Coordinates of N, CA, C and O in Angstrom, one line a residue:
M1018 N 0.8 -1.2 0.0 CA 0.0 0.0 0.0 C 0.9 1.2 0.0 O 1.9 1.3 0.6
I1019 N 0.5 2.3 -0.7 CA 1.3 3.5 -0.9 C 1.0 4.4 0.3 O -0.1 4.7 0.7
N1020 N 2.1 4.8 1.0 CA 2.0 5.8 2.0 C 2.0 7.2 1.4 O 3.1 7.7 0.9
H1021 N 0.9 7.8 1.3 CA 0.7 9.0 0.5 C 1.5 10.2 1.1 O 1.8 11.1 0.4
R1022 N 1.7 10.2 2.4 CA 2.4 11.3 3.0 C 3.9 11.3 2.5 O 4.4 12.4 2.2
I1023 N 4.5 10.1 2.3 CA 5.8 10.1 1.8 C 5.9 10.1 0.3 O 6.7 10.7 -0.3
Y1024 N 4.9 9.5 -0.4 CA 4.9 9.4 -1.8 C 4.9 10.8 -2.5 O 5.7 11.0 -3.4
Y1025 N 4.1 11.7 -2.0 CA 4.0 13.0 -2.7 C 5.1 13.9 -2.4 O 5.5 14.7 -3.2
T1026 N 5.6 13.8 -1.2 CA 6.8 14.7 -0.8 C 8.1 14.2 -1.4 O 8.9 15.0 -1.7
E1027 N 8.3 12.9 -1.5 CA 9.5 12.3 -2.0 C 9.5 12.2 -3.6 O 10.5 11.8 -4.1
K1028 N 8.4 12.4 -4.2 CA 8.3 12.1 -5.6 C 9.2 13.0 -6.4 O 9.9 12.6 -7.3
G1029 N 9.3 14.3 -6.1 CA 10.1 15.2 -6.8 C 11.6 14.9 -6.6 O 12.4 15.1 -7.6
K1030 N 12.0 14.4 -5.5 CA 13.4 14.1 -5.3 C 13.8 12.8 -6.1 O 14.9 12.7 -6.5
R1031 N 12.9 11.9 -6.3 CA 13.2 10.7 -7.0 C 13.3 11.0 -8.5 O 14.0 10.4 -9.2
I1032 N 12.5 12.0 -9.0 CA 12.5 12.2 -10.4 C 13.7 13.0 -10.8 O 14.4 12.8 -11.8
F1033 N 14.0 14.1 -10.1 CA 15.1 15.0 -10.4 C 16.4 14.8 -9.6 O 16.6 15.5 -8.7
H1034 N 17.1 13.7 -9.9 CA 18.3 13.4 -9.1 C 19.4 14.3 -9.6 O 20.2 14.7 -8.8
A1035 N 19.6 14.4 -10.9 CA 20.8 15.1 -11.4 C 20.5 16.6 -11.4 O 19.4 17.0 -11.9
R1036 N 21.4 17.4 -10.8 CA 21.2 18.9 -10.8 C 21.8 19.5 -12.0 O 21.4 20.6 -12.4
N1037 N 22.8 18.9 -12.7 CA 23.4 19.5 -13.9 C 23.9 18.3 -14.7 O 23.7 17.2 -14.4
W1038 N 24.4 18.7 -15.9 CA 24.8 17.6 -16.9 C 26.0 16.8 -16.3 O 26.0 15.6 -16.6
E1039 N 26.9 17.4 -15.6 CA 28.0 16.6 -15.1 C 27.6 15.6 -14.1 O 28.1 14.5 -14.0
E1040 N 26.6 16.0 -13.2 CA 26.1 15.0 -12.2 C 25.3 13.9 -12.9 O 25.3 12.8 -12.5
F1041 N 24.6 14.3 -14.0 CA 23.9 13.2 -14.8 C 24.9 12.2 -15.3 O 24.7 11.0 -15.2
L1042 N 26.0 12.7 -15.8 CA 27.0 11.8 -16.4 C 27.7 10.9 -15.3 O 27.9 9.8 -15.5
H1043 N 27.9 11.5 -14.1 CA 28.5 10.8 -13.0 C 27.5 9.8 -12.3 O 27.8 8.6 -12.2
R1044 N 26.3 10.3 -11.9 CA 25.4 9.5 -11.1 C 24.7 8.5 -12.0 O 24.6 7.3 -11.6
D1045 N 24.1 8.9 -13.1 CA 23.2 8.1 -13.8 C 23.9 7.2 -14.9 O 23.7 6.0 -15.0
L1046 N 24.9 7.8 -15.6 CA 25.6 7.0 -16.6 C 26.9 6.4 -16.0 O 27.5 5.6 -16.7
K1047 N 27.3 6.8 -14.8 CA 28.4 6.2 -14.1 C 29.7 6.3 -14.9 O 30.4 5.3 -15.1
V1048 N 30.0 7.5 -15.4 CA 31.2 7.7 -16.1 C 32.3 8.1 -15.1 O 32.4 9.3 -14.7
F1049 N 33.1 7.1 -14.7 CA 34.1 7.3 -13.7 C 35.5 7.2 -14.3 O 36.5 7.7 -13.7
T1050 N 35.6 6.5 -15.4 CA 36.9 6.3 -16.0 C 37.1 6.9 -17.4 O 36.1 7.4 -17.9
V1051 N 38.3 6.9 -17.9 CA 38.5 7.6 -19.2 C 37.9 6.7 -20.3 O 37.4 7.3 -21.2
G1052 N 37.9 5.4 -20.1 CA 37.3 4.6 -21.2 C 35.8 4.9 -21.3 O 35.3 5.0 -22.4
R1053 N 35.1 5.0 -20.2 CA 33.7 5.3 -20.2 C 33.4 6.7 -20.8 O 32.5 7.0 -21.5
A1054 N 34.3 7.6 -20.4 CA 34.2 9.0 -20.9 C 34.4 9.1 -22.4 O 33.7 9.8 -23.1
L1055 N 35.3 8.3 -23.0 CA 35.5 8.3 -24.4 C 34.2 7.7 -25.1 O 33.9 8.1 -26.2
A1056 N 33.6 6.7 -24.5 CA 32.4 6.1 -25.1 C 31.3 7.1 -25.1 O 30.5 7.3 -26.1
V1057 N 31.1 7.9 -24.0 CA 30.1 8.9 -23.9 C 30.4 10.0 -24.9 O 29.5 10.6 -25.6
L1058 N 31.7 10.4 -25.1 CA 32.1 11.4 -26.0 C 31.8 11.0 -27.5 O 31.3 11.8 -28.3
G1059 N 32.0 9.7 -27.8 CA 31.7 9.2 -29.1 C 30.2 9.3 -29.4 O 29.8 9.7 -30.5
T1060 N 29.4 8.8 -28.4 CA 28.0 8.8 -28.6 C 27.5 10.3 -28.7 O 26.6 10.6 -29.6
S1061 N 28.0 11.2 -27.9 CA 27.6 12.6 -28.0 C 28.0 13.2 -29.3 O 27.2 14.0 -29.9
T1062 N 29.2 12.8 -29.9 CA 29.6 13.4 -31.1 C 28.7 12.9 -32.3 O 28.3 13.7 -33.1
M1063 N 28.3 11.6 -32.2 CA 27.4 11.1 -33.3 C 26.0 11.8 -33.2 O 25.4 12.1 -34.2
T1064 N 25.6 12.0 -31.9 CA 24.3 12.7 -31.8 C 24.4 14.1 -32.3 O 23.4 14.6 -32.9
A1065 N 25.5 14.8 -32.0 CA 25.6 16.2 -32.5 C 25.7 16.3 -34.0 O 25.1 17.2 -34.6
I1066 N 26.3 15.3 -34.6 CA 26.4 15.3 -36.1 C 25.0 15.0 -36.6 O 24.5 15.6 -37.6
G1067 N 24.2 14.1 -36.0 CA 22.8 13.8 -36.4 C 21.9 15.0 -36.3 O 21.1 15.3 -37.2
V1068 N 22.0 15.8 -35.2 CA 21.2 17.0 -35.0 C 21.6 18.0 -36.0 O 20.7 18.7 -36.5
T1069 N 22.9 18.2 -36.3 CA 23.3 19.2 -37.3 C 22.8 18.8 -38.6 O 22.3 19.7 -39.4
A1070 N 22.8 17.6 -39.0 CA 22.3 17.2 -40.3 C 20.8 17.4 -40.4 O 20.3 17.8 -41.4
Y1071 N 20.1 17.1 -39.3 CA 18.6 17.3 -39.3 C 18.2 18.7 -39.4 O 17.3 19.1 -40.2
V1072 N 19.0 19.6 -38.7 CA 18.7 21.0 -38.8 C 19.0 21.6 -40.2 O 18.3 22.4 -40.7
M1073 N 20.1 21.1 -40.8 CA 20.4 21.5 -42.1 C 19.4 21.1 -43.1 O 19.2 21.8 -44.2
Q1074 N 18.7 20.0 -42.9 CA 17.7 19.6 -43.8 C 16.4 20.4 -43.6 O 15.7 20.7 -44.6
L1075 N 16.2 20.8 -42.4 CA 15.0 21.6 -42.1 C 15.2 23.1 -42.5 O 14.2 23.7 -42.9
I1076 N 16.4 23.6 -42.4 CA 16.7 25.0 -42.8 C 17.7 25.0 -43.9 O 18.9 25.2 -43.6
P1077 N 17.4 24.8 -45.1 CA 18.4 24.7 -46.2 C 18.7 26.0 -46.9 O 18.7 26.2 -48.1
V1078 N 19.0 27.1 -46.1 CA 19.3 28.4 -46.6 C 20.7 28.3 -47.2 O 21.6 27.9 -46.6
G1079 N 20.8 28.8 -48.5 CA 22.1 28.7 -49.2 C 22.2 27.5 -50.1 O 23.1 27.3 -50.8
R1080 N 21.3 26.6 -50.0 CA 21.2 25.4 -50.8 C 19.9 25.3 -51.5 O 18.9 25.8 -51.0
R1081 N 19.8 24.5 -52.6 CA 18.6 24.3 -53.3 C 17.9 25.5 -53.8 O 16.6 25.6 -53.9
G1082 N 18.6 26.6 -53.9 CA 18.0 27.8 -54.4 C 17.3 28.7 -53.4 O 16.8 29.8 -53.7
F1083 N 17.4 28.4 -52.1 CA 16.8 29.2 -51.1 C 17.9 30.2 -50.6 O 19.0 29.9 -50.3
T1084 N 17.5 31.5 -50.7 CA 18.4 32.6 -50.3 C 18.0 33.3 -49.1 O 18.8 34.0 -48.4
R1085 N 16.7 33.2 -48.7 CA 16.3 33.8 -47.4 C 15.5 32.8 -46.6 O 14.9 31.8 -47.2
I1086 N 15.4 33.0 -45.3 CA 14.7 32.1 -44.4 C 13.2 32.1 -44.8 O 12.5 31.1 -44.7
S1087 N 12.7 33.2 -45.3 CA 11.2 33.3 -45.6 C 10.9 32.4 -46.8 O 9.7 32.2 -47.0
Q1088 N 11.8 31.9 -47.5 CA 11.5 31.1 -48.7 C 11.4 29.6 -48.3 O 10.9 28.8 -49.1
I1089 N 12.0 29.2 -47.2 CA 12.0 27.7 -46.9 C 10.6 27.2 -46.5 O 9.8 27.9 -46.0
P1090 N 10.3 25.9 -46.8 CA 9.0 25.4 -46.5 C 8.7 25.4 -45.0 O 7.5 25.5 -44.6
L1091 N 9.7 25.3 -44.1 CA 9.4 25.3 -42.7 C 8.9 26.7 -42.2 O 7.9 26.7 -41.5
Y1092 N 9.4 27.7 -42.8 CA 8.9 29.1 -42.5 C 7.5 29.3 -43.0 O 6.7 29.9 -42.4
Q1093 N 7.3 28.8 -44.2 CA 5.9 28.9 -44.8 C 4.9 28.1 -44.1 O 3.7 28.5 -44.1
T1094 N 5.3 27.0 -43.5 CA 4.3 26.2 -42.8 C 4.1 26.6 -41.3 O 3.0 26.8 -40.9
L1095 N 5.2 26.8 -40.6 CA 5.1 27.1 -39.2 C 5.4 28.6 -38.8 O 5.2 28.9 -37.7
G1096 N 6.0 29.3 -39.7 CA 6.3 30.7 -39.5 C 7.6 30.9 -38.7 O 8.4 29.9 -38.6
P1097 N 7.8 32.1 -38.2 CA 9.1 32.3 -37.5 C 9.2 31.6 -36.2 O 10.3 31.3 -35.8
L1098 N 8.1 31.2 -35.6 CA 8.1 30.4 -34.4 C 8.7 29.0 -34.6 O 9.4 28.5 -33.8
G1099 N 8.4 28.4 -35.7 CA 8.9 27.1 -36.0 C 10.4 27.1 -36.3 O 11.1 26.3 -35.9
V1100 N 10.8 28.2 -37.0 CA 12.3 28.3 -37.3 C 13.0 28.6 -36.0 O 14.1 28.0 -35.7
A1101 N 12.4 29.4 -35.1 CA 13.1 29.7 -33.8 C 13.1 28.4 -32.9 O 14.1 28.1 -32.2
G1102 N 12.1 27.5 -33.0 CA 12.1 26.3 -32.3 C 13.2 25.3 -32.8 O 13.9 24.7 -32.0
V1103 N 13.4 25.3 -34.1 CA 14.4 24.4 -34.7 C 15.8 24.9 -34.3 O 16.7 24.2 -33.9
L1104 N 16.0 26.2 -34.3 CA 17.3 26.8 -33.9 C 17.5 26.7 -32.4 O 18.6 26.5 -32.0
G1105 N 16.4 26.7 -31.6 CA 16.6 26.4 -30.2 C 17.0 25.0 -29.9 O 17.8 24.7 -29.0
L1106 N 16.4 24.1 -30.7 CA 16.8 22.6 -30.5 C 18.2 22.5 -30.9 O 19.0 21.8 -30.2
Y1107 N 18.7 23.1 -31.9 CA 20.1 23.0 -32.3 C 21.0 23.6 -31.3 O 22.0 23.0 -30.9
S1108 N 20.7 24.8 -30.8 CA 21.5 25.4 -29.8 C 21.6 24.6 -28.5 O 22.6 24.5 -27.8
M1109 N 20.5 24.0 -28.1 CA 20.5 23.2 -26.9 C 21.3 21.9 -27.1 O 22.1 21.5 -26.2
G1110 N 21.2 21.3 -28.3 CA 22.0 20.1 -28.6 C 23.5 20.4 -28.6 O 24.3 19.7 -28.0
M1111 N 23.9 21.6 -29.1 CA 25.3 21.9 -29.2 C 25.8 22.3 -27.8 O 27.0 22.1 -27.4
M1112 N 24.9 22.9 -26.9 CA 25.3 23.2 -25.6 C 25.6 22.0 -24.8 O 26.6 21.9 -24.1
V1113 N 24.8 21.0 -24.9 CA 25.0 19.7 -24.2 C 26.2 19.0 -24.8 O 27.0 18.4 -24.0
Y1114 N 26.5 19.1 -26.1 CA 27.7 18.5 -26.7 C 28.9 19.2 -26.1 O 29.9 18.6 -25.7
W1115 N 28.9 20.5 -26.0 CA 30.1 21.3 -25.4 C 30.3 20.9 -24.0 O 31.5 20.7 -23.6
K1116 N 29.2 20.8 -23.2 CA 29.4 20.4 -21.8 C 30.0 18.9 -21.7 O 30.8 18.7 -20.8
T1117 N 29.6 18.1 -22.6 CA 30.1 16.7 -22.6 C 31.6 16.7 -23.0 O 32.4 16.0 -22.4
V1118 N 32.0 17.5 -24.0 CA 33.4 17.6 -24.3 C 34.2 18.2 -23.2 O 35.3 17.6 -22.9
K1119 N 33.7 19.2 -22.5 CA 34.5 19.7 -21.3 C 34.6 18.7 -20.2 O 35.7 18.5 -19.6
F1120 N 33.5 17.9 -20.0 CA 33.6 16.9 -19.0 C 34.6 15.8 -19.3 O 35.3 15.4 -18.5
C1121 N 34.6 15.4 -20.6 CA 35.5 14.3 -21.0 C 37.0 14.8 -21.0 O 37.8 14.0 -20.6
L1122 N 37.2 16.0 -21.3 CA 38.6 16.5 -21.2 C 39.0 16.6 -19.8 O 40.2 16.3 -19.5
G1123 N 38.1 17.1 -18.9 CA 38.5 17.1 -17.5 C 38.7 15.7 -16.9 O 39.6 15.5 -16.1
K1124 N 37.9 14.8 -17.4 CA 38.0 13.4 -16.9 C 39.4 12.8 -17.4 O 40.1 12.1 -16.6
F1125 N 39.7 13.1 -18.6 CA 41.0 12.7 -19.1 C 42.2 13.3 -18.4 O 43.2 12.6 -18.0
K1126 N 42.1 14.6 -18.0 CA 43.1 15.3 -17.3 C 43.3 14.7 -15.9 O 44.4 14.4 -15.5
F1127 N 42.2 14.7 -15.2 CA 42.3 14.4 -13.7 C 42.4 12.9 -13.5 O 43.1 12.5 -12.6
V1128 N 41.7 12.1 -14.2 CA 41.7 10.6 -14.0 C 42.8 9.9 -14.8 O 43.5 9.1 -14.3
G1129 N 42.8 10.3 -16.1 CA 43.8 9.6 -17.0 C 45.2 10.0 -16.8 O 46.1 9.2 -16.7
L1130 N 45.5 11.3 -16.7 CA 46.9 11.8 -16.5 C 47.3 11.9 -15.1 O 48.4 11.5 -14.8
M1131 N 46.5 12.4 -14.2 CA 46.9 12.7 -12.9 C 46.6 11.5 -11.9 O 47.1 11.5 -10.8
G1132 N 45.8 10.6 -12.3 CA 45.5 9.4 -11.5 C 44.6 9.6 -10.4 O 44.7 8.9 -9.4
D1133 N 43.7 10.6 -10.5 CA 42.8 10.9 -9.4 C 41.7 9.9 -9.3 O 41.1 9.5 -10.3
A1134 N 41.4 9.4 -8.1 CA 40.4 8.3 -8.0 C 39.1 8.9 -7.5 O 39.1 9.9 -6.8
P1135 N 38.0 8.4 -8.0 CA 36.7 8.9 -7.5 C 36.4 8.4 -6.1 O 35.9 7.3 -5.9
T1136 N 36.9 9.1 -5.1 CA 36.9 8.6 -3.8 C 35.5 8.4 -3.2 O 35.3 7.4 -2.4
L1137 N 34.5 9.2 -3.5 CA 33.2 9.0 -3.0 C 32.6 7.6 -3.5 O 32.1 6.9 -2.7
W1138 N 32.8 7.4 -4.8 CA 32.3 6.1 -5.3 C 33.1 4.9 -4.8 O 32.6 3.9 -4.5
E1139 N 34.4 5.1 -4.6 CA 35.3 4.1 -4.1 C 34.9 3.7 -2.7 O 34.8 2.5 -2.4
T1140 N 34.7 4.6 -1.8 CA 34.4 4.3 -0.4 C 33.0 3.8 -0.3 O 32.7 3.0 0.6
K1141 N 32.1 4.2 -1.1 CA 30.7 3.8 -1.0 C 30.6 2.3 -1.4 O 29.9 1.5 -0.8
N1142 N 31.3 1.8 -2.5 CA 31.1 0.5 -3.0 C 32.1 -0.5 -2.5 O 31.8 -1.7 -2.5
S1143 N 33.3 -0.1 -2.1 CA 34.3 -1.1 -1.8 C 34.8 -1.0 -0.4 O 35.7 -1.7 0.0
G1144 N 34.3 -0.1 0.4 CA 34.9 0.1 1.7 C 36.0 1.1 1.7 O 36.6 1.4 0.7
Y1145 N 36.4 1.6 2.9 CA 37.4 2.6 2.9 C 38.8 2.2 2.6 O 39.6 2.9 2.0
W1146 N 39.2 1.0 3.1 CA 40.5 0.5 3.0 C 40.8 -0.4 1.8 O 41.9 -0.8 1.6
K1147 N 39.8 -0.6 0.9 CA 40.0 -1.5 -0.2 C 40.4 -0.7 -1.4 O 40.0 0.5 -1.6
N1148 N 41.1 -1.3 -2.4 CA 41.4 -0.7 -3.6 C 40.3 -0.8 -4.6 O 39.4 -1.7 -4.5
Y1149 N 40.2 0.2 -5.5 CA 39.1 0.1 -6.5 C 39.7 -0.5 -7.8 O 40.9 -0.4 -8.1
M1150 N 38.8 -1.0 -8.6 CA 39.2 -1.6 -9.9 C 38.0 -1.5 -10.8 O 37.0 -2.0 -10.5
Y1151 N 38.3 -0.9 -12.0 CA 37.3 -0.9 -13.0 C 37.7 -1.8 -14.2 O 38.9 -1.6 -14.6
R1152 N 36.9 -2.7 -14.6 CA 37.4 -3.6 -15.6 C 37.6 -3.0 -16.9 O 38.3 -3.5 -17.7
D1153 N 36.9 -1.9 -17.2 CA 37.0 -1.3 -18.6 C 38.2 -0.3 -18.7 O 38.4 0.3 -19.7
D1154 N 38.9 -0.1 -17.6 CA 40.0 0.9 -17.7 C 41.3 0.1 -17.5 O 41.6 -0.5 -16.4
P1155 N 42.2 0.1 -18.5 CA 43.5 -0.6 -18.3 C 44.4 0.0 -17.3 O 45.4 -0.7 -16.9
L1156 N 44.3 1.3 -17.0 CA 45.2 1.9 -16.1 C 44.8 1.8 -14.6 O 45.5 2.2 -13.7
S1157 N 43.6 1.2 -14.4 CA 43.2 1.1 -13.0 C 44.0 0.0 -12.3 O 44.4 -1.0 -12.9
H1158 N 44.3 0.1 -11.0 CA 45.0 -0.8 -10.3 C 44.1 -1.6 -9.3 O 43.0 -1.1 -9.0
G1159 N 44.4 -2.8 -9.0 CA 43.6 -3.5 -8.1 C 43.9 -4.9 -8.0 O 44.7 -5.5 -8.7

């Protein structure tokens, strides 16, 4: 049976665990090593290329004889609000891509080059005095 006093007050905390993109990558995707960071960077790069190609298909100014935004079919169908929505989608996608690139470069610098261990994750899962080991990272010791 659902305890409604707890269910409604705790529901928001369960839904919104990550407060920013870096915490989403750490907590939900569990990107702790350089190998996992490179996999996330590759996926993010492919997504950014796909979003760019999709936006270029929707707004083909400079190609196929379109010289102004008012000539493209998207503008004629949805007006300036539709074009602004597509450009907003593109800018949000590129912002997430830039944050992912910054995160992966920082992960490579601090974990890959400097050997910094994710101490909170390490002490939570393996105890305080045990070594950590990630199977997908060849540089990890354990």
